[in-house]
Coordinates of N, CA and C in Angstrom, one line a residue:
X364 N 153.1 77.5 242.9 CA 153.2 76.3 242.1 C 151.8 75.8 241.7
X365 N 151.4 75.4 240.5 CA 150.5 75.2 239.8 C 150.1 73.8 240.3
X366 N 148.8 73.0 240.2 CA 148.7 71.7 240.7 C 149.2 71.1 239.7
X367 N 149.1 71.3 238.6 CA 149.8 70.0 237.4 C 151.4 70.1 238.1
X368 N 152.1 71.0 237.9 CA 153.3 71.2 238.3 C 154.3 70.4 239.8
X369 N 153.0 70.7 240.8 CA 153.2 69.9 241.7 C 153.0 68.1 241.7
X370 N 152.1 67.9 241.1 CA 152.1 66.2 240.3 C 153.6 66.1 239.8
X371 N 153.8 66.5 239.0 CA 154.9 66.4 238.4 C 156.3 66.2 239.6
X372 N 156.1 66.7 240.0 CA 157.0 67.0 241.0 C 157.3 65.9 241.9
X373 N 156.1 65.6 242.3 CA 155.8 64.3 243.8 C 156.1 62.9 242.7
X374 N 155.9 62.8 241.3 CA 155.8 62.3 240.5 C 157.5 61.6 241.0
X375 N 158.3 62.7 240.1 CA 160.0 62.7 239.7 C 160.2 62.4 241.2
X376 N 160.5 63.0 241.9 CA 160.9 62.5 243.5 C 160.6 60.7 243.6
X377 N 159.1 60.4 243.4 CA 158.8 59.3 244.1 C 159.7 58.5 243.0
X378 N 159.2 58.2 241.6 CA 160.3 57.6 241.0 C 162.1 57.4 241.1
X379 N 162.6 58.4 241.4 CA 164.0 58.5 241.9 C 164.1 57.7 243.4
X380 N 163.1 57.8 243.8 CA 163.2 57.0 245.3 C 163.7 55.4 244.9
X381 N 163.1 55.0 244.0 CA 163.2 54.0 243.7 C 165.2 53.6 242.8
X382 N 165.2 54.4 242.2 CA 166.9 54.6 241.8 C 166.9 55.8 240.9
X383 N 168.5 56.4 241.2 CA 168.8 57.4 240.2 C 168.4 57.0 238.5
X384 N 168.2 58.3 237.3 CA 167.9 58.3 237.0 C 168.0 59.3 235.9
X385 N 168.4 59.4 234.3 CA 168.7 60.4 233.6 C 167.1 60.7 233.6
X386 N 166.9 62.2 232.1 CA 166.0 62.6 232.2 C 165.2 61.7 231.0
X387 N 165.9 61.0 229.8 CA 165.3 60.3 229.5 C 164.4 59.0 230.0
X388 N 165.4 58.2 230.7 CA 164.8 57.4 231.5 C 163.0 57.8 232.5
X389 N 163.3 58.9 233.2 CA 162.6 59.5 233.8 C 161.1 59.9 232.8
X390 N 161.6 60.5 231.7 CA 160.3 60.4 231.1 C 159.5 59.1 230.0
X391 N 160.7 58.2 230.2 CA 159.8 56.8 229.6 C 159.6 56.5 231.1
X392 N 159.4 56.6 232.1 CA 159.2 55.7 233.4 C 157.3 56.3 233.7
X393 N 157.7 57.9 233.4 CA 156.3 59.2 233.8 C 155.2 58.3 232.3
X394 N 156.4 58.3 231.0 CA 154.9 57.7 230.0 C 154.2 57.1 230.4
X395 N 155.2 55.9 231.0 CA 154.9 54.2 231.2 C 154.0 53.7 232.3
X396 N 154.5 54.4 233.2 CA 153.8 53.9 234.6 C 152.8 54.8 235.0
X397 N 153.0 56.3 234.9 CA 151.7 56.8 234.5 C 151.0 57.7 233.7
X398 N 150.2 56.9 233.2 CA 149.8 57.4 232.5 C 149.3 58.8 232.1
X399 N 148.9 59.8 233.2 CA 148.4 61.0 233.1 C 149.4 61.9 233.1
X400 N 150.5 61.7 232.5 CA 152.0 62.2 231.7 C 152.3 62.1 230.4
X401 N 151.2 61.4 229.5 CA 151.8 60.5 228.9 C 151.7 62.0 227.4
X402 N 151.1 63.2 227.8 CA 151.4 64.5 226.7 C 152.5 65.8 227.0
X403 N 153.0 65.1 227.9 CA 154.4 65.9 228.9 C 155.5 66.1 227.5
X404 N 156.6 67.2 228.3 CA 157.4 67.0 227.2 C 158.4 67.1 228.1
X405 N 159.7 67.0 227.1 CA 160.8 68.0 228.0 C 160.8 69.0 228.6
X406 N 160.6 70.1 227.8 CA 160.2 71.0 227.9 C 159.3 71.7 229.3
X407 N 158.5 71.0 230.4 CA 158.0 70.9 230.9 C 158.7 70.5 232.0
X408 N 159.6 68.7 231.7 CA 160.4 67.7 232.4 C 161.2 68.7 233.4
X409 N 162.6 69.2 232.1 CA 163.4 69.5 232.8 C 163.8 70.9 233.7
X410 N 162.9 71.7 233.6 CA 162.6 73.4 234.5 C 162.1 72.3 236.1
X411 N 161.6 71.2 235.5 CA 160.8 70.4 237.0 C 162.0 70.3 237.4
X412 N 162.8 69.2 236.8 CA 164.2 68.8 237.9 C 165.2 69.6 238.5
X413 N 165.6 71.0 237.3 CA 166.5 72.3 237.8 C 165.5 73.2 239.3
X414 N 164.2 72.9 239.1 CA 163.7 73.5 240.8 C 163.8 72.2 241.6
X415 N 164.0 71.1 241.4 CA 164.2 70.2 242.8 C 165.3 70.1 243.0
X416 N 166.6 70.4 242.3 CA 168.0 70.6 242.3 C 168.3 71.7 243.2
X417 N 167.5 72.6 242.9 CA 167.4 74.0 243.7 C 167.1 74.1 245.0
X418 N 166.3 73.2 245.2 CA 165.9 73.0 246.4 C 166.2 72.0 247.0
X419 N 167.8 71.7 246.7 CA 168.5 70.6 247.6 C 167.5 69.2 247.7
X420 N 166.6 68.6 247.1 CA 166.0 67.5 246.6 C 166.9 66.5 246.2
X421 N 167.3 66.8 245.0 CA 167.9 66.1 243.7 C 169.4 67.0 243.6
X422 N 170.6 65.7 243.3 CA 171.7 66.3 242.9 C 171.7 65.7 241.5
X423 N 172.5 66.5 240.8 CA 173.1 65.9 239.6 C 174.4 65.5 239.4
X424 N 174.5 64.3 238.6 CA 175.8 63.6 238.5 C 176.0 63.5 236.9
X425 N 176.9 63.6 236.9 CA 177.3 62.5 235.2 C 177.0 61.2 235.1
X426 N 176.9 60.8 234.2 CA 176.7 59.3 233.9 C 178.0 58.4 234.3
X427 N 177.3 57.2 234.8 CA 177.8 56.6 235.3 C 178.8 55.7 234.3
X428 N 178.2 55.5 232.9 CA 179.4 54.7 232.0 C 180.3 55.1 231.3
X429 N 181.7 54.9 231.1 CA 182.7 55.4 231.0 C 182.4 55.9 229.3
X430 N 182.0 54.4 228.7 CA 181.9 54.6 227.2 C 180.9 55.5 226.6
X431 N 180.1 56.0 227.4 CA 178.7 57.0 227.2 C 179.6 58.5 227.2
X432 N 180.1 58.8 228.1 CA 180.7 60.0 228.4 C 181.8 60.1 227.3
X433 N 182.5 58.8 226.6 CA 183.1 59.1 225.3 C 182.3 59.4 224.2
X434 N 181.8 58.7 224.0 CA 180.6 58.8 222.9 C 180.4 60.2 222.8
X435 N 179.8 61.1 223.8 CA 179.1 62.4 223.6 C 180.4 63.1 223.6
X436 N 181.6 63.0 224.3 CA 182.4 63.8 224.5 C 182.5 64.1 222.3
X437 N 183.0 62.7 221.9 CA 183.3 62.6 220.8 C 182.4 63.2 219.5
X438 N 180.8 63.0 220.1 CA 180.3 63.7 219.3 C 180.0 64.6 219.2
X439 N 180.4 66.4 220.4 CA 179.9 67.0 220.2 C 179.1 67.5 221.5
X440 N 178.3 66.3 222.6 CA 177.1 66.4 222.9 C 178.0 66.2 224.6
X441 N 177.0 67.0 225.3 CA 177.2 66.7 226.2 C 176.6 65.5 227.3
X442 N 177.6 64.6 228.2 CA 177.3 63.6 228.7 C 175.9 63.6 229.4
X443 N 175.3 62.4 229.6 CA 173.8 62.5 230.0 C 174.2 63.1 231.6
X444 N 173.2 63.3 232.2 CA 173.3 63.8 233.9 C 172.5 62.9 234.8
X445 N 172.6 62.5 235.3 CA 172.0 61.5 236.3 C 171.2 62.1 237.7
X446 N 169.7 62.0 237.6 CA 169.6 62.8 238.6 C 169.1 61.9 239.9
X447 N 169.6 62.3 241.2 CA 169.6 61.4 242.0 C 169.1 62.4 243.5
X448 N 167.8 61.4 244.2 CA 167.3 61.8 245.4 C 168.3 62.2 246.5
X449 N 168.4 63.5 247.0 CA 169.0 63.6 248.5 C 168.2 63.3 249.8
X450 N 169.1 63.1 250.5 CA 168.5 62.7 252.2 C 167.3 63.6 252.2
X451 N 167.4 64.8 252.0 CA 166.1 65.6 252.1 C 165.6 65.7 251.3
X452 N 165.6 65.3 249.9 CA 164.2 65.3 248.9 C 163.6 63.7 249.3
X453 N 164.5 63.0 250.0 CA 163.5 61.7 250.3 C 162.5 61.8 251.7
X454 N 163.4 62.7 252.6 CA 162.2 63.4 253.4 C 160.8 63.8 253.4
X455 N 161.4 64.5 252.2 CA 160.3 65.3 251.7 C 159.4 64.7 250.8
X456 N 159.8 63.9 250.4 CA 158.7 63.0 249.3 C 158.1 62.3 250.5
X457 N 158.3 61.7 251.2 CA 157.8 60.7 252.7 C 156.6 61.9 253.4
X458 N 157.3 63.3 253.5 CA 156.0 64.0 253.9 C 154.9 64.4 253.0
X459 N 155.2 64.4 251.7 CA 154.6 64.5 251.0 C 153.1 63.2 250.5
X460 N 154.4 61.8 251.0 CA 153.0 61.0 250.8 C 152.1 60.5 252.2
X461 N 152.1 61.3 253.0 CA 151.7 61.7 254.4 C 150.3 62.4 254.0
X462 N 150.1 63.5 253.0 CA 149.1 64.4 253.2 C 148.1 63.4 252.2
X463 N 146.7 63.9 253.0 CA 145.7 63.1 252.8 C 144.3 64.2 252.5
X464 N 144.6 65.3 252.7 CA 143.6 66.3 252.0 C 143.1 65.7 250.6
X465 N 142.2 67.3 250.4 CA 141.4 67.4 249.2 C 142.2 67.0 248.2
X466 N 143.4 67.5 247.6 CA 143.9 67.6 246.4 C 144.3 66.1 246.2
X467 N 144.5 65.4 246.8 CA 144.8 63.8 246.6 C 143.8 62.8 246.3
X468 N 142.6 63.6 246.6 CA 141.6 62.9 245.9 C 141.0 63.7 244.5
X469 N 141.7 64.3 243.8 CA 141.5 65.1 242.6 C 141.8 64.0 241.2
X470 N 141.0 63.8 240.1 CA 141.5 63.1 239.2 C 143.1 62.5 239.0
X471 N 143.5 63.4 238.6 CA 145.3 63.5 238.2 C 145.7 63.3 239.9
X472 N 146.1 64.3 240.9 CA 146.4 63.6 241.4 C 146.6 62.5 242.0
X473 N 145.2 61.7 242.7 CA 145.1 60.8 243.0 C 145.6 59.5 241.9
X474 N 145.9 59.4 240.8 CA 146.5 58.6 239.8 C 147.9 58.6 240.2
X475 N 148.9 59.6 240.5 CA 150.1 59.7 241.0 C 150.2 59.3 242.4
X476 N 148.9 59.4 243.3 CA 149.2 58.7 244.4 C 149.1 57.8 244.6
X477 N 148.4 57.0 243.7 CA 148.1 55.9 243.8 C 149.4 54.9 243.4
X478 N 149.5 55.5 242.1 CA 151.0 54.8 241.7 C 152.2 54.7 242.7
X479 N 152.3 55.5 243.6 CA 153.0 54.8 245.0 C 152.4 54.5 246.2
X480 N 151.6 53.8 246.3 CA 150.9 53.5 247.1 C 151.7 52.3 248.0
X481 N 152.6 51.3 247.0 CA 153.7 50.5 247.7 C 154.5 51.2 249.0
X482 N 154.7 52.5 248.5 CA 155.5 53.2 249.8 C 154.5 53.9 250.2
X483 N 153.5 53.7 250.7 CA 152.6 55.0 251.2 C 152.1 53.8 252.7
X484 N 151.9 54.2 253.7 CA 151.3 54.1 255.1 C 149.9 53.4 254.8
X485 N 149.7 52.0 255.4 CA 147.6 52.1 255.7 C 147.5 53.0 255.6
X486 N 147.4 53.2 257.0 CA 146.4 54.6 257.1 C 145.9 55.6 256.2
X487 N 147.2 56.1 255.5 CA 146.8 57.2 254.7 C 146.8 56.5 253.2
X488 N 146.9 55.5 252.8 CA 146.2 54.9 252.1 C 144.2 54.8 252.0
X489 N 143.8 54.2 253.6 CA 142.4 54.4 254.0 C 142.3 55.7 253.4
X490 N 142.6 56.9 254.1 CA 142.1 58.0 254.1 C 141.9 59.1 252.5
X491 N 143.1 58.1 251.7 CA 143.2 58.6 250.2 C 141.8 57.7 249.7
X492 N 141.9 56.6 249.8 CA 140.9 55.8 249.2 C 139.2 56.2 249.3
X493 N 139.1 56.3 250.9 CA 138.1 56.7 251.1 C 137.4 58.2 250.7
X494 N 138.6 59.4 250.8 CA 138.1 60.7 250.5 C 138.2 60.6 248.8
X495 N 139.1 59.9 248.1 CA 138.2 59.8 246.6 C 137.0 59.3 246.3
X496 N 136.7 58.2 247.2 CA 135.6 57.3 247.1 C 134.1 58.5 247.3
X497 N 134.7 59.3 248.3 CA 133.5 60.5 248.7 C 133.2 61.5 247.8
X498 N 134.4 61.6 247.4 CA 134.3 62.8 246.2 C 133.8 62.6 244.8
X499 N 134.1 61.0 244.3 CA 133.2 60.5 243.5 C 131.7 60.3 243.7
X500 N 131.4 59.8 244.9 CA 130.0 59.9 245.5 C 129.2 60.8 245.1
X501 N 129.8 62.3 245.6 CA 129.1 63.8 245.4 C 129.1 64.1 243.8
X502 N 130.1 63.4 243.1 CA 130.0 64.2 241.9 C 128.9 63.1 240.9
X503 N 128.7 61.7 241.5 CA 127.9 61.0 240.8 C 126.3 61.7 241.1
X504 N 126.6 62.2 242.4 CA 125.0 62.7 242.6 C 124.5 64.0 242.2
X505 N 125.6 64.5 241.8 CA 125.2 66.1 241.1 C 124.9 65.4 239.4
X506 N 125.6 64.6 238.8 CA 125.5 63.9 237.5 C 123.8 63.7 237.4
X507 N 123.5 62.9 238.2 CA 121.9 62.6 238.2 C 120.8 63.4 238.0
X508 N 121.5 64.4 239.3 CA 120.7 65.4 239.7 C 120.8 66.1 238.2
X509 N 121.6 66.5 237.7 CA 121.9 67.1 236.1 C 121.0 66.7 235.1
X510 N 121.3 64.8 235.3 CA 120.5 64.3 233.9 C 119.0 64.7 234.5
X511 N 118.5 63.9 235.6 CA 116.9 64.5 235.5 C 116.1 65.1 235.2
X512 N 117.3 66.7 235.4 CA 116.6 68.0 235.3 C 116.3 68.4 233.7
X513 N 117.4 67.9 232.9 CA 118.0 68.3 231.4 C 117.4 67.0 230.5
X514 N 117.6 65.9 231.2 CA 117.0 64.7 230.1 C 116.1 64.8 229.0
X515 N 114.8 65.3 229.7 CA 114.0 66.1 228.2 C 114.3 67.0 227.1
X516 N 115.4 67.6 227.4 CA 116.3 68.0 226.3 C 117.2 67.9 225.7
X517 N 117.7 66.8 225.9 CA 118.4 66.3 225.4 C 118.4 65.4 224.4
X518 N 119.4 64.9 223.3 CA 118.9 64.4 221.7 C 119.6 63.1 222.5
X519 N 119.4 62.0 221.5 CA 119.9 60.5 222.2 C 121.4 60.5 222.5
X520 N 121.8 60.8 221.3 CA 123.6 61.2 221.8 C 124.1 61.7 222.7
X521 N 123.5 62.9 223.1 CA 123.8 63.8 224.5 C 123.9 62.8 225.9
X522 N 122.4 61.9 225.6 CA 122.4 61.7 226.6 C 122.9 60.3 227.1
X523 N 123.5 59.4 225.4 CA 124.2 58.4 225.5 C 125.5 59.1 226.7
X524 N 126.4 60.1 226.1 CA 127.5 60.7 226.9 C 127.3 60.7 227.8
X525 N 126.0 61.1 228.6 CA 126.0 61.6 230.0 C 125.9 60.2 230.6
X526 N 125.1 59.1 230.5 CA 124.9 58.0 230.7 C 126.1 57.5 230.8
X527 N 127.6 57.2 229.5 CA 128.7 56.7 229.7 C 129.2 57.4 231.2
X528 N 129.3 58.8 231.4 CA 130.3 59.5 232.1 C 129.2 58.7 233.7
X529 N 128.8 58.5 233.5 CA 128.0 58.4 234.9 C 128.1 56.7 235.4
X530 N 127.9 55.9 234.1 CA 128.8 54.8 234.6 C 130.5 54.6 234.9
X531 N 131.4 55.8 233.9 CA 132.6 55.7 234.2 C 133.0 55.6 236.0
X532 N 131.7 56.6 236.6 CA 132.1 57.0 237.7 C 131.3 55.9 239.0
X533 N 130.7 55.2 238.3 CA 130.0 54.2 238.7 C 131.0 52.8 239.2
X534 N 131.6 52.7 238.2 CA 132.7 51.4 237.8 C 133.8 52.0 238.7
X535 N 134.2 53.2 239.2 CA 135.7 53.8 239.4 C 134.9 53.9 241.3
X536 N 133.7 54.0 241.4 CA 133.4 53.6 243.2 C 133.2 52.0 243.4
X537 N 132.7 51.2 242.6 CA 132.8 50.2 243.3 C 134.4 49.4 243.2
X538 N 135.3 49.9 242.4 CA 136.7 49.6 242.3 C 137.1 50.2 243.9
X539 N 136.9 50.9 243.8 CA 137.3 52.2 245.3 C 136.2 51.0 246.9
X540 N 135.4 50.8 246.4 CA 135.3 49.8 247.5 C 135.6 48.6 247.8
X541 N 136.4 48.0 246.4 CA 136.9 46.7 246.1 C 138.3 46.8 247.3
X542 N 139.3 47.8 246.5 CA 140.4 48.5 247.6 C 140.0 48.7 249.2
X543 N 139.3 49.0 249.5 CA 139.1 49.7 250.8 C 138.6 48.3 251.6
X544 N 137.2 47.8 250.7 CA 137.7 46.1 251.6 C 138.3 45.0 251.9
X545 N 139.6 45.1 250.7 CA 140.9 44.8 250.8 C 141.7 45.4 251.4
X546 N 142.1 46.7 251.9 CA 142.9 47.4 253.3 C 142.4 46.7 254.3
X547 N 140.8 46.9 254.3 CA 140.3 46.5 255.9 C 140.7 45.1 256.0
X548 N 140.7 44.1 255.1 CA 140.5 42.5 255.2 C 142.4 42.5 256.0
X549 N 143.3 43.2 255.1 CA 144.6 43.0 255.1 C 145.3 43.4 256.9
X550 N 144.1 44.3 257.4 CA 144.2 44.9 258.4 C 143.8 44.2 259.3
X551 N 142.9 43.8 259.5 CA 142.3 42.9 260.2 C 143.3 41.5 260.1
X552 N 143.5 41.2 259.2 CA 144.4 39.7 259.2 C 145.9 39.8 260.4
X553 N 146.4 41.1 260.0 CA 147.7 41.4 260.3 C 147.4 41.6 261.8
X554 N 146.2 42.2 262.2 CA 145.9 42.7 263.7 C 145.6 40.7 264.8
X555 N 145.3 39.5 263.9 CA 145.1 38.6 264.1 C 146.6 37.8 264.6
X556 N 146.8 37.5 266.3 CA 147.4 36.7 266.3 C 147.7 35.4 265.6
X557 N 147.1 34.8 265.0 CA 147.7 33.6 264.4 C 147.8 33.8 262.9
X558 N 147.5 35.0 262.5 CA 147.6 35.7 260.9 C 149.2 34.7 260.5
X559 N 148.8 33.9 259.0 CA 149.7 33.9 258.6 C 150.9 34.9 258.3
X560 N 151.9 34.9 257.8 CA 152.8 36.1 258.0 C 152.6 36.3 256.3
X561 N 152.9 37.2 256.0 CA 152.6 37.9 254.5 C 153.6 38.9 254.4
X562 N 154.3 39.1 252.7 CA 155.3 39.5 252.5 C 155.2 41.3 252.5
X563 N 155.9 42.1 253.0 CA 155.4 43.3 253.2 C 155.9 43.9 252.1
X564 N 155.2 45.5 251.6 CA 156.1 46.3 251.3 C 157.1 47.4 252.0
X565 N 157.4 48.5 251.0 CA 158.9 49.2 251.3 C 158.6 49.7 252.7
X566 N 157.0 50.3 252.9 CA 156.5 50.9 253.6 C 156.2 50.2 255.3
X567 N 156.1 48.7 255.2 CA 156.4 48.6 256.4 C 154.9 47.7 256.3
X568 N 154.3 48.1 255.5 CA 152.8 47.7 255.8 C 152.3 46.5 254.4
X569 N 151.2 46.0 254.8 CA 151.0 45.3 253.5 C 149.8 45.4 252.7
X570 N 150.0 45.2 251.2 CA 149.6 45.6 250.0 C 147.9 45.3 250.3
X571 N 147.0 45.8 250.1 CA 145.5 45.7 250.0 C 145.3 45.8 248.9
X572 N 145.9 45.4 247.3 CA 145.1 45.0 246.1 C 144.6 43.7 245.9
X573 N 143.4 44.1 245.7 CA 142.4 42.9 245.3 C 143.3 41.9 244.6
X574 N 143.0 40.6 244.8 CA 144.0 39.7 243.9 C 143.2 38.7 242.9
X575 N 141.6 38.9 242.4 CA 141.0 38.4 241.7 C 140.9 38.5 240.4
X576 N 141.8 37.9 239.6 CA 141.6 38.1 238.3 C 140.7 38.5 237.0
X577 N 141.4 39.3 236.4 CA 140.7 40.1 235.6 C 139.9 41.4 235.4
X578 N 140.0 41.6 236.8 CA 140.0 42.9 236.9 C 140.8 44.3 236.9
X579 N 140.4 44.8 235.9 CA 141.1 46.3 235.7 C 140.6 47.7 236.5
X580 N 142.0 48.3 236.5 CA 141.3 49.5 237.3 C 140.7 50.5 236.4
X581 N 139.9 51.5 236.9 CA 139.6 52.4 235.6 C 140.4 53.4 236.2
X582 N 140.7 54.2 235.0 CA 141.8 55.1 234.6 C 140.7 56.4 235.2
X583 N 141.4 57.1 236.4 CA 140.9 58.3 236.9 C 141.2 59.7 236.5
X584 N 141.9 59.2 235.6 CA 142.1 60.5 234.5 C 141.0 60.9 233.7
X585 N 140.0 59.5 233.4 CA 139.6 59.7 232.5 C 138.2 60.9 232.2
X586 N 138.5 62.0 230.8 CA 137.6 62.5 230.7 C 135.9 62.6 230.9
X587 N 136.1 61.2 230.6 CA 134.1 60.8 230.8 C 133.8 60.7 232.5
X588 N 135.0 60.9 233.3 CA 134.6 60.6 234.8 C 134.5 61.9 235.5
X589 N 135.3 62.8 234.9 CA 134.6 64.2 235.4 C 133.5 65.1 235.6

């Protein structure tokens, strides 16, 4: 399995967790919510959901409204299919948002992990946060180490770029430490007997986003941060 492919994958699962789901629906949900889908096709979509089908993941159903199933009957087309998580593709997505390796801190993935992070564990929340946080670290210091060496050769434009990409990655750690001292604050409150009580999520645990306005996250997709 290819790593785009596997995004894709943990993608459709986690969304379904949330409720069944045709394949249209599913790919305005992948545009919408994340973004680093957003040049996907069908084409792509639906080979993804016939292997989770296959793999006892995902069943498929007909649609659920009577008047839909006429409609297509009548025109020709066949009724939409509903695709809906099994006991064991919900297992399996749960072990899935368990692993805390390399590949979760990778551009793309880490954007899909992030986007469920409501059902994902502290802990492996910390452990996502922080091994991105490292991995940008290493690649801001190879950047440097880059421009120093090359700067004299470089024409003003070149090195406007390299400058942008080095802030991109600048802006995307101190976001990464914004998060991480909001886990710890949230952690610590909850560990506090007289801790107010605070509303949880799905996961059992509670939410560590910063709640100061006006702040955006930067998009770890993005080209200039690589």
């Amino acid at each position: 399995m290819s790593r785009r492919s596997g995004i894709l994958e943990f993608a459709v699962l986690g969304l379904l967790r949330e409720a069944p789901m045709h394949g249209y629906e599913l790919r305005k949900r992948l545009n919408t919510s994340l973004g680093i889908f957003r040049a996907f096709s069908y084409g792509t979509l639906y080979p993804c959901l016939k292997t989770l089908v296959a793999n006892g993941w995902l069943i498929e159903e007909p649609g659920s409204a009577p008047e839909d199933a006429l409609a297509a009957s009548l025109a020709g087309r066949r009724a939409k299919i509903v695709y809906r998580l099994t006991a064991e593709g919900k297992e399996h997505f749960e072990e899935l948002l368990s692993h805390t390796g390399p590949d979760a801190w990778e551009d793309e993935h880490f954007a899909a992990r992030f986007a469920f992070f409501g059902q994902t564990e502290h802990d492996v929340r910390m452990r996502v946060l922080e091994g991105r946080r490292s991995r940008l670290e290493e690649r801001l210091e190879k950047m440097r180490a880059s421009l120093a060496r090359t700067r004299e050769r470089l024409d003003d434009y070149t090195l406007e770029l390299q400058r942008h990409g080095m802030e991109s990655v600048e802006r995307e750690v101190r976001w990464l430490n914004e998060l991480i001292e909001s886990e710890r604050a949230g952690r610590d409150q909850r560990s506090r007997p007289d801790a107010p009580a605070r509303h949880d999520n799905d996961s059992g645990e509670t939410g560590g986003l910063p709640r100061h306005g006006g702040s955006t996250r930067p998009d770890p997709s993005d080209d200039t941060a690589k």
